[in-house]
Structure formats: C-alpha cells, structure tokens
Tab-separated table of C-alpha atoms in Angstrom:
chain	number	residue	atom	x	y	z
U	28	MET	CA	-36.961	79.158	-35.524
U	29	THR	CA	-38.715	75.672	-37.013
U	30	VAL	CA	-37.214	74.231	-33.996
U	31	LYS	CA	-38.317	75.321	-30.922
U	32	TYR	CA	-37.816	72.327	-28.855
U	33	LEU	CA	-35.033	69.622	-28.063
U	34	SER	CA	-34.625	67.194	-25.513
U	35	LEU	CA	-32.485	64.341	-24.117
U	36	GLU	CA	-34.402	60.959	-22.115
U	37	TYR	CA	-33.004	57.470	-20.940
U	38	ASN	CA	-34.427	54.587	-19.541
U	39	LYS	CA	-33.769	52.835	-16.095
U	40	VAL	CA	-32.674	49.169	-15.235
U	41	ASN	CA	-32.072	49.484	-11.812
U	42	GLU	CA	-34.185	51.028	-9.648
U	43	ARG	CA	-31.096	52.948	-8.532
U	44	GLY	CA	-30.619	54.377	-12.132
U	45	THR	CA	-27.243	54.185	-12.884
U	46	PHE	CA	-25.715	52.243	-15.582
U	47	SER	CA	-22.324	50.048	-15.229
U	48	PRO	CA	-20.710	47.827	-18.555
U	49	GLY	CA	-22.699	46.334	-20.356
U	50	ASP	CA	-25.563	47.902	-20.296
U	51	THR	CA	-27.539	48.880	-22.606
U	52	VAL	CA	-28.715	52.506	-22.776
U	53	SER	CA	-31.778	53.686	-24.274
U	54	GLY	CA	-34.213	56.598	-25.167
U	55	LYS	CA	-35.110	58.292	-27.125
U	56	VAL	CA	-34.647	62.230	-28.628
U	57	ILE	CA	-37.468	64.567	-28.409
U	58	VAL	CA	-38.067	67.447	-31.250
U	59	VAL	CA	-40.628	70.156	-31.472
U	60	THR	CA	-40.974	71.824	-34.560
U	61	ASN	CA	-42.863	74.807	-36.143
U	62	LYS	CA	-43.410	73.290	-39.660
U	63	GLU	CA	-42.242	70.578	-42.041
U	64	THR	CA	-38.058	70.988	-41.432
U	65	LYS	CA	-35.526	69.193	-43.626
U	66	VAL	CA	-32.630	68.597	-41.903
U	67	GLN	CA	-28.732	67.987	-42.981
U	68	CYS	CA	-28.075	65.630	-40.133
U	69	PHE	CA	-28.864	64.671	-37.040
U	70	VAL	CA	-27.230	61.962	-34.596
U	71	VAL	CA	-26.996	61.367	-31.090
U	72	ARG	CA	-23.569	60.136	-29.697
U	73	ALA	CA	-22.626	58.506	-26.213
U	74	LYS	CA	-19.460	58.978	-24.469
U	75	GLY	CA	-17.552	57.617	-21.437
U	76	LYS	CA	-14.648	60.311	-19.933
U	77	ALA	CA	-11.765	60.958	-17.517
U	78	GLU	CA	-10.293	64.187	-17.421
U	79	VAL	CA	-8.026	66.282	-15.082
U	80	THR	CA	-6.641	69.769	-14.762
U	81	TRP	CA	-4.902	72.022	-13.014
U	82	SER	CA	-2.088	75.675	-13.369
U	83	GLU	CA	0.457	76.197	-11.193
U	84	GLN	CA	2.546	78.443	-11.426
U	85	GLU	CA	6.207	78.036	-11.976
U	86	GLY	CA	8.400	80.953	-12.096
U	87	GLN	CA	7.353	83.603	-14.650
U	88	ASN	CA	4.629	81.544	-15.866
U	89	THR	CA	1.473	79.580	-15.216
U	90	VAL	CA	1.606	76.202	-16.551
U	91	VAL	CA	-1.223	73.522	-17.426
U	92	HIS	CA	-1.353	70.238	-16.546
U	93	ASN	CA	-4.095	67.711	-18.198
U	94	ASP	CA	-4.866	64.795	-19.618
U	95	LYS	CA	-7.950	62.433	-20.932
U	96	LYS	CA	-9.126	59.226	-21.054
U	97	ARG	CA	-12.259	58.310	-23.538
U	98	TYR	CA	-13.480	54.264	-21.915
U	99	PHE	CA	-15.821	54.186	-25.082
U	100	TYR	CA	-17.564	56.440	-27.429
U	101	PHE	CA	-20.728	55.760	-30.308
U	102	LYS	CA	-22.687	57.812	-32.494
U	103	HIS	CA	-25.442	56.442	-33.480
U	104	ILE	CA	-27.151	58.607	-36.937
U	105	ILE	CA	-31.014	59.385	-36.524
U	106	LEU	CA	-31.179	61.155	-40.202
U	107	GLN	CA	-28.268	62.448	-42.909
U	108	ASP	CA	-28.906	64.238	-45.991
U	109	LYS	CA	-27.441	61.582	-48.059
U	110	ASN	CA	-28.842	63.715	-51.357
U	111	LYS	CA	-31.340	60.658	-52.406
U	112	GLY	CA	-34.526	62.848	-52.468
U	113	ASP	CA	-36.515	59.981	-50.194
U	114	GLY	CA	-37.901	63.014	-47.922
U	115	SER	CA	-35.607	59.875	-45.196
U	116	GLU	CA	-34.426	63.479	-43.845
U	117	ILE	CA	-37.085	65.184	-43.248
U	118	ILE	CA	-38.721	66.491	-39.478
U	119	ARG	CA	-42.969	66.613	-39.778
U	120	SER	CA	-44.552	69.439	-37.686
U	121	GLY	CA	-45.300	69.339	-34.315
U	122	ARG	CA	-43.606	66.289	-31.451
U	123	ASN	CA	-41.229	63.612	-32.622
U	124	LEU	CA	-40.029	61.140	-30.788
U	125	PHE	CA	-36.525	59.558	-32.725
U	126	PRO	CA	-35.587	56.091	-30.461
U	127	PHE	CA	-31.503	55.563	-29.706
U	128	THR	CA	-29.802	52.415	-28.519
U	129	PHE	CA	-26.308	52.058	-27.083
U	130	GLU	CA	-24.227	48.999	-25.505
U	131	ILE	CA	-21.802	49.823	-22.656
U	132	PRO	CA	-18.824	48.064	-23.472
U	133	ASN	CA	-18.684	45.138	-20.545
U	134	THR	CA	-14.744	46.119	-19.423
U	135	ASP	CA	-13.905	47.516	-16.386
U	136	MET	CA	-14.566	51.123	-15.984
U	137	PRO	CA	-14.900	53.640	-13.270
U	138	SER	CA	-18.370	54.898	-11.103
U	139	SER	CA	-19.122	58.580	-12.533
U	140	PHE	CA	-17.293	61.171	-10.078
U	141	LYS	CA	-16.281	65.353	-9.968
U	142	GLY	CA	-13.616	66.357	-7.965
U	143	LYS	CA	-11.615	69.585	-7.468
U	144	TRP	CA	-9.270	68.333	-11.264
U	145	GLY	CA	-10.518	65.839	-12.821
U	146	LYS	CA	-13.783	63.876	-13.237
U	147	ILE	CA	-15.771	61.238	-14.558
U	148	ILE	CA	-18.303	61.708	-16.380
U	149	TYR	CA	-20.918	59.582	-19.099
U	150	THR	CA	-23.271	61.448	-21.689
U	151	LEU	CA	-25.342	60.946	-23.923
U	152	ARG	CA	-25.054	64.054	-26.718
U	153	ALA	CA	-27.980	65.015	-29.824
U	154	LYS	CA	-26.500	67.577	-31.963
U	155	LEU	CA	-29.802	67.984	-34.898
U	156	THR	CA	-28.023	69.980	-38.119
U	157	LEU	CA	-30.615	72.330	-39.880
U	158	SER	CA	-27.721	74.254	-41.933
U	159	ILE	CA	-23.678	74.899	-41.974
U	160	TRP	CA	-25.228	78.382	-39.451
U	161	LEU	CA	-27.803	76.290	-37.812
U	162	VAL	CA	-26.948	73.668	-35.163
U	163	HIS	CA	-28.906	72.430	-32.203
U	164	LYS	CA	-27.082	70.752	-29.103
U	165	THR	CA	-28.636	69.032	-26.318
U	166	LYS	CA	-26.580	66.645	-23.429
U	167	ILE	CA	-27.489	64.555	-20.558
U	168	GLU	CA	-25.424	62.776	-18.008
U	169	PHE	CA	-26.034	58.999	-17.089
U	170	PRO	CA	-24.910	58.297	-13.755
U	171	PHE	CA	-22.381	54.677	-14.135
U	172	LEU	CA	-20.986	52.236	-11.410
U	173	THR	CA	-18.409	50.137	-11.523
U	174	LYS	CA	-19.054	46.585	-11.327
U	175	ALA	CA	-15.452	45.364	-9.915
U	176	GLU	CA	-16.647	44.308	-6.530
U	177	PHE	CA	-13.206	46.149	-4.543
U	178	PRO	CA	-12.544	49.371	-7.163
U	179	PHE	CA	-9.716	50.164	-4.779
U	180	ALA	CA	-7.966	46.900	-4.283
U	181	SER	CA	-7.275	43.140	-5.324
U	182	LYS	CA	-9.864	40.100	-3.064
U	183	SER	CA	-6.155	39.081	-1.834
U	184	GLU	CA	-5.271	42.623	-1.122
U	185	MET	CA	-8.808	42.190	1.250
U	186	ILE	CA	-8.356	39.351	3.137
U	187	ILE	CA	-4.084	40.769	4.318
U	188	ILE	CA	-6.625	44.954	5.085
U	189	GLY	CA	-9.439	43.597	6.396
U	190	LEU	CA	-12.065	45.575	5.933
U	191	GLN	CA	-13.823	44.441	9.046
U	192	GLU	CA	-11.067	44.960	11.796
U	193	GLN	CA	-10.411	46.936	14.862
U	194	GLN	CA	-7.663	49.370	13.874
U	195	SER	CA	-6.369	51.485	16.987
U	196	ALA	CA	-3.399	54.006	16.398
U	197	THR	CA	-1.504	55.910	19.702
U	198	ARG	CA	0.228	59.753	19.895
U	199	ILE	CA	1.864	61.778	23.071
U	200	SER	CA	2.146	65.563	22.673
U	201	PHE	CA	3.873	67.734	25.010
U	202	LEU	CA	3.080	70.469	26.381
U	203	GLY	CA	4.977	72.637	28.605
U	204	SER	CA	2.258	71.533	31.416
U	205	GLY	CA	2.600	68.326	30.397
U	206	LYS	CA	1.890	65.521	27.925
U	207	VAL	CA	-0.814	64.389	26.463
U	208	THR	CA	-1.337	61.154	25.550
U	209	PHE	CA	-3.839	59.345	23.637
U	210	SER	CA	-5.258	56.659	21.516
U	211	VAL	CA	-7.825	56.053	19.017
U	212	THR	CA	-9.787	52.975	17.542
U	213	SER	CA	-12.432	52.766	15.332
U	214	GLU	CA	-14.106	49.351	15.350
U	215	THR	CA	-13.653	48.840	11.151
U	216	MET	CA	-11.775	49.808	8.137
U	217	GLY	CA	-14.513	49.421	6.033
U	218	VAL	CA	-17.915	51.286	5.628
U	219	LYS	CA	-20.697	51.608	2.841
U	220	GLN	CA	-22.336	54.537	2.034
U	221	GLY	CA	-25.206	55.504	4.804
U	222	GLU	CA	-24.286	53.048	7.152
U	223	ALA	CA	-22.354	54.158	11.314
U	224	MET	CA	-19.017	53.583	12.224
U	225	ALA	CA	-18.148	53.512	15.736
U	226	VAL	CA	-14.485	56.282	17.426
U	227	SER	CA	-13.278	56.111	20.551
U	228	VAL	CA	-10.440	57.946	21.821
U	229	GLU	CA	-9.029	56.920	25.075
U	230	ILE	CA	-7.611	60.479	26.900
U	231	LEU	CA	-4.578	60.365	29.690
U	232	ASN	CA	-4.701	63.947	30.354
U	233	ASP	CA	-1.141	64.511	32.042
U	234	SER	CA	-1.254	68.540	31.407
U	235	THR	CA	-3.050	71.903	33.491
U	236	ARG	CA	-5.412	72.246	30.355
U	237	THR	CA	-8.081	71.038	29.685
U	238	VAL	CA	-8.229	69.535	26.122
U	239	THR	CA	-11.066	68.784	24.344
U	240	PRO	CA	-11.132	65.781	20.942
U	241	LYS	CA	-12.760	66.611	17.387
U	242	PHE	CA	-14.182	64.192	14.970
U	243	TYR	CA	-13.449	64.561	11.110
U	244	LEU	CA	-14.186	62.896	7.918
U	245	SER	CA	-11.181	63.207	5.979
U	246	GLU	CA	-11.222	63.057	2.668
U	247	THR	CA	-8.579	62.815	-0.746
U	248	GLN	CA	-8.007	63.153	-4.496
U	249	THR	CA	-5.614	62.660	-6.058
U	250	PHE	CA	-5.274	63.399	-9.621
U	251	VAL	CA	-2.266	62.349	-12.510
U	252	ALA	CA	-1.677	64.416	-15.431
U	253	ASP	CA	2.037	65.157	-16.918
U	254	SER	CA	3.382	62.566	-14.547
U	255	LYS	CA	2.851	65.648	-12.549
U	256	ARG	CA	0.840	64.938	-8.920
U	257	VAL	CA	-1.508	67.862	-7.145
U	258	VAL	CA	-3.716	66.696	-4.130
U	259	HIS	CA	-6.987	68.485	-3.144
U	260	THR	CA	-8.063	67.233	0.811
U	261	ASN	CA	-11.105	68.667	2.317
U	262	ASP	CA	-12.400	67.392	6.154
U	263	VAL	CA	-15.597	67.556	6.883
U	264	LEU	CA	-16.009	67.909	10.976
U	265	PHE	CA	-18.801	65.013	12.893
U	266	GLY	CA	-18.417	67.141	16.283
U	267	SER	CA	-16.716	66.875	19.479
U	268	GLY	CA	-15.654	65.286	21.986
U	269	ASP	CA	-16.465	65.581	25.673
U	270	CYS	CA	-13.827	68.422	27.761
U	271	VAL	CA	-11.004	66.413	29.509
U	272	PRO	CA	-9.907	67.625	32.353
U	273	ALA	CA	-6.444	68.526	33.331
U	274	GLU	CA	-4.992	65.306	35.371
U	275	SER	CA	-7.557	63.054	34.590
U	276	ARG	CA	-7.893	60.693	31.902
U	277	GLN	CA	-10.987	59.567	30.036
U	278	THR	CA	-12.758	57.843	27.102
U	279	VAL	CA	-14.714	59.531	24.891
U	280	THR	CA	-16.864	57.925	22.765
U	281	ARG	CA	-18.741	58.718	19.063
U	282	VAL	CA	-20.560	57.577	16.477
U	283	LEU	CA	-20.044	58.513	13.293
U	284	SER	CA	-22.778	58.462	10.348
U	285	ILE	CA	-21.172	58.661	7.119
U	286	PRO	CA	-23.393	60.730	4.400
U	287	PRO	CA	-25.042	57.910	1.674
U	288	GLN	CA	-24.293	60.754	-1.116
U	289	THR	CA	-20.579	59.870	-0.016
U	290	PRO	CA	-18.365	59.347	-3.042
U	291	PRO	CA	-16.972	55.631	-2.377
U	292	THR	CA	-13.180	55.183	-2.895
U	293	PHE	CA	-11.802	54.047	-5.805
U	294	PHE	CA	-8.459	53.894	-7.416
U	295	ASN	CA	-9.137	51.670	-10.507
U	296	CYS	CA	-8.568	54.986	-12.509
U	297	SER	CA	-5.031	55.699	-13.594
U	298	MET	CA	-5.533	59.756	-13.529
U	299	MET	CA	-7.092	60.009	-9.755
U	300	ARG	CA	-8.137	58.945	-7.034
U	301	LEU	CA	-10.484	58.884	-3.832
U	302	GLU	CA	-9.118	57.680	-0.153
U	303	TYR	CA	-11.301	58.530	3.237
U	304	ARG	CA	-8.912	59.010	7.090
U	305	ILE	CA	-10.673	59.457	10.489
U	306	LYS	CA	-9.550	61.707	11.340
U	307	VAL	CA	-8.946	63.002	15.590
U	308	SER	CA	-7.387	65.440	16.453
U	309	LEU	CA	-7.107	67.408	20.154
U	310	ASP	CA	-6.933	70.912	20.522
U	311	VAL	CA	-3.089	71.264	21.418
U	312	PRO	CA	-0.242	71.221	18.918
U	313	GLN	CA	0.524	68.516	17.075
U	314	ALA	CA	-1.999	66.531	18.496
U	315	GLU	CA	-3.835	64.191	15.419
U	316	ILE	CA	-4.084	60.908	14.529
U	317	LYS	CA	-5.841	59.271	10.939
U	318	LEU	CA	-6.905	56.004	10.436
U	319	PRO	CA	-7.549	55.169	6.945
U	320	MET	CA	-11.247	54.438	5.969
U	321	VAL	CA	-12.582	52.403	2.617
U	322	VAL	CA	-16.266	53.285	1.969
U	323	MET	CA	-17.982	50.919	-0.188
U	324	LEU	CA	-20.786	51.319	-1.965
U	325	GLY	CA	-24.577	51.168	-0.086
U	326	SER	CA	-27.403	50.123	-0.919
U	327	PRO	CA	-29.893	50.383	-3.865
U	328	LYS	CA	-31.104	53.729	-3.844
U	329	PRO	CA	-33.629	55.071	-5.921
U	330	HIS	CA	-31.214	58.093	-8.797
U	331	GLN	CA	-32.624	61.198	-8.506
U	332	GLN	CA	-31.733	61.720	-11.860
U	333	LYS	CA	-30.991	65.670	-12.622
U	334	PRO	CA	-33.558	67.810	-14.961
U	335	LYS	CA	-32.604	67.461	-18.409
U	336	ARG	CA	-30.499	70.057	-20.040
U	337	SER	CA	-33.559	71.407	-22.791
U	338	ILE	CA	-33.423	74.345	-25.556
U	339	TRP	CA	-36.329	76.245	-26.416
U	340	PHE	CA	-36.347	78.709	-29.100
U	341	ARG	CA	-37.193	81.536	-29.316
U	342	LYS	CA	-38.582	83.359	-32.433
U	343	LEU	CA	-36.692	86.879	-31.801
U	344	PRO	CA	-38.915	90.288	-32.851
U	345	SER	CA	-38.409	91.197	-36.947
C-alpha cells in the first residue's frame, strides 16, 4: 500500500469553533505515501444536509419512513488524471499537504443536531482514487450554527410570547383521601445554555398522605417524513423537593441549571424540531404540570473538536 495516511483538517473562524452561513471553510488534506504515487482523482467535498428515518409496524409489514434535504454541496478537485502526461496527477513520496476552501451559502440553515431518528450534519469528505479497485476515503464533521436570532419564532411573535415573563399553571388532583392542589411558577420562559432559572411549586395538600414534588427538564423531538410524524420524548430529572405532609400547605423552590451542552430550541428545519418544557409532578396519579421553556444559544465557549477520523494503511504480510 503506497498511501499510509489520509486525514482532513479545517481552520477555526471564531472562539466557539463553529461556522455559520456566509463563512469560509478552509483547511488541508494530509496525505502520507511511502513512494511517488499516481492518482486518478483526488477531491474534497463539502455538504450540509438533514435527514430523518424511522420504521414502524403496519399490520404484517414493516414500513420505513425517511426524507432528506440538502442545504449545499460543493466539490473541489485537487488532482485529476486528464491524460495530459504533465505529472500534475502525481503525489510525491512523504507527507503532502493540499489546501482547500469552500464558502458556505449565506442562507438560513438549521444548526447541527443529532436526535433519535434524525440529524442535521455538515461534513467535509476527501476521496483519493488510485485505481478502480483502490480508493481511500476520510471525512470530518464541522459544527454549524444558524444565523437566525430566534430559530423558533419571529421577532414579532417573541414580543407576544414574552420570553422574560413569568408563567404559571394550576392543577387539582383528587385522591380517595382528599385532594391536592398545586401551582407551578417559573420566573421566565426563555433561558440560555448554561444559565439557571427558579421554579416554584405551591402545594395545598388536603389529603391524608404525604406528597413530594419532582422537577424535570422534558425534551420533545419531532420528526416528519412521508406525511407521517413521530415524536420522541425524554425527561431528565433535576431533583426532588421537600416532602409536604398531609393537611398542610407549602411552597418549594428549586433553581434549575440548564447544562451548557443542551441543544437550543429550533423550528427552522422542515423535517424536525426540538422543544423543551419544565415538568413538575407529585407522587400521586395524574398530578403533573408542564410549562413551555425555550432554550436559547448561550455565551460562546470553545468547541472541543472531535478527533479526526484518519486512515492509516498497513501492508499485509505476504
């Protein structure tokens, strides 16, 4: 094997390590060979796409639903054998660096996301073809952030929603031993990644049993394909409050910190969306309240680039 190593690297354009519409993605392909190598074709491709797929049982048949959308696709030819005989399709022995540059279209595109049955990814791929039987490939994903200030609603809608306004809801649950009335209030509806918000629950326990409030961050992922829809929900327990004894009233408050790696709420993809709610439940039947919550993009933090998927080739013993 003449090609020993093939990898991709890109240059960061900001401290977050992300790219957005209108940015330029530049980098290099690294090729290590143990001798001079003739190339049929050597290309780098940049692609942004969203795709969803899931299967479900319909009678005796398993039906697969899928859809995909391409946001952009570019190809940069580094070397290509055009039978010119001028040696331009030769890679010399040793370590070789080949630069590339792509400009991302300045249009609205959703941020990178990976969910239960769908993903939005932006990738760079290199393909080195030596012959019809010998092709080397490598790829790397680069993190992408939308430029939309509110990828979940327009500015006019945001004024109506009032992300910074307090919100609350009340529920009554009837037990054989009485009833429990509880109200949940959150200090705000919108919170940034890595920030915290206070959630309070006021409990009037007119029953003969003790109740305990539990606080959750509830995530809802929705996927659409073939005019069908599938929903995946996931509840992350923040913690429990103090027990409220029978025949008593008590207010319990917890400060809920949103993990900085929590993906922001988004609706600007036609095939999937991501929503959140704060859920407070009591350990009695049907005692649950959900309040809508919008997770917004937080302050920039350095992106930890995943290890590049490099390819090393080793000669097999004869």
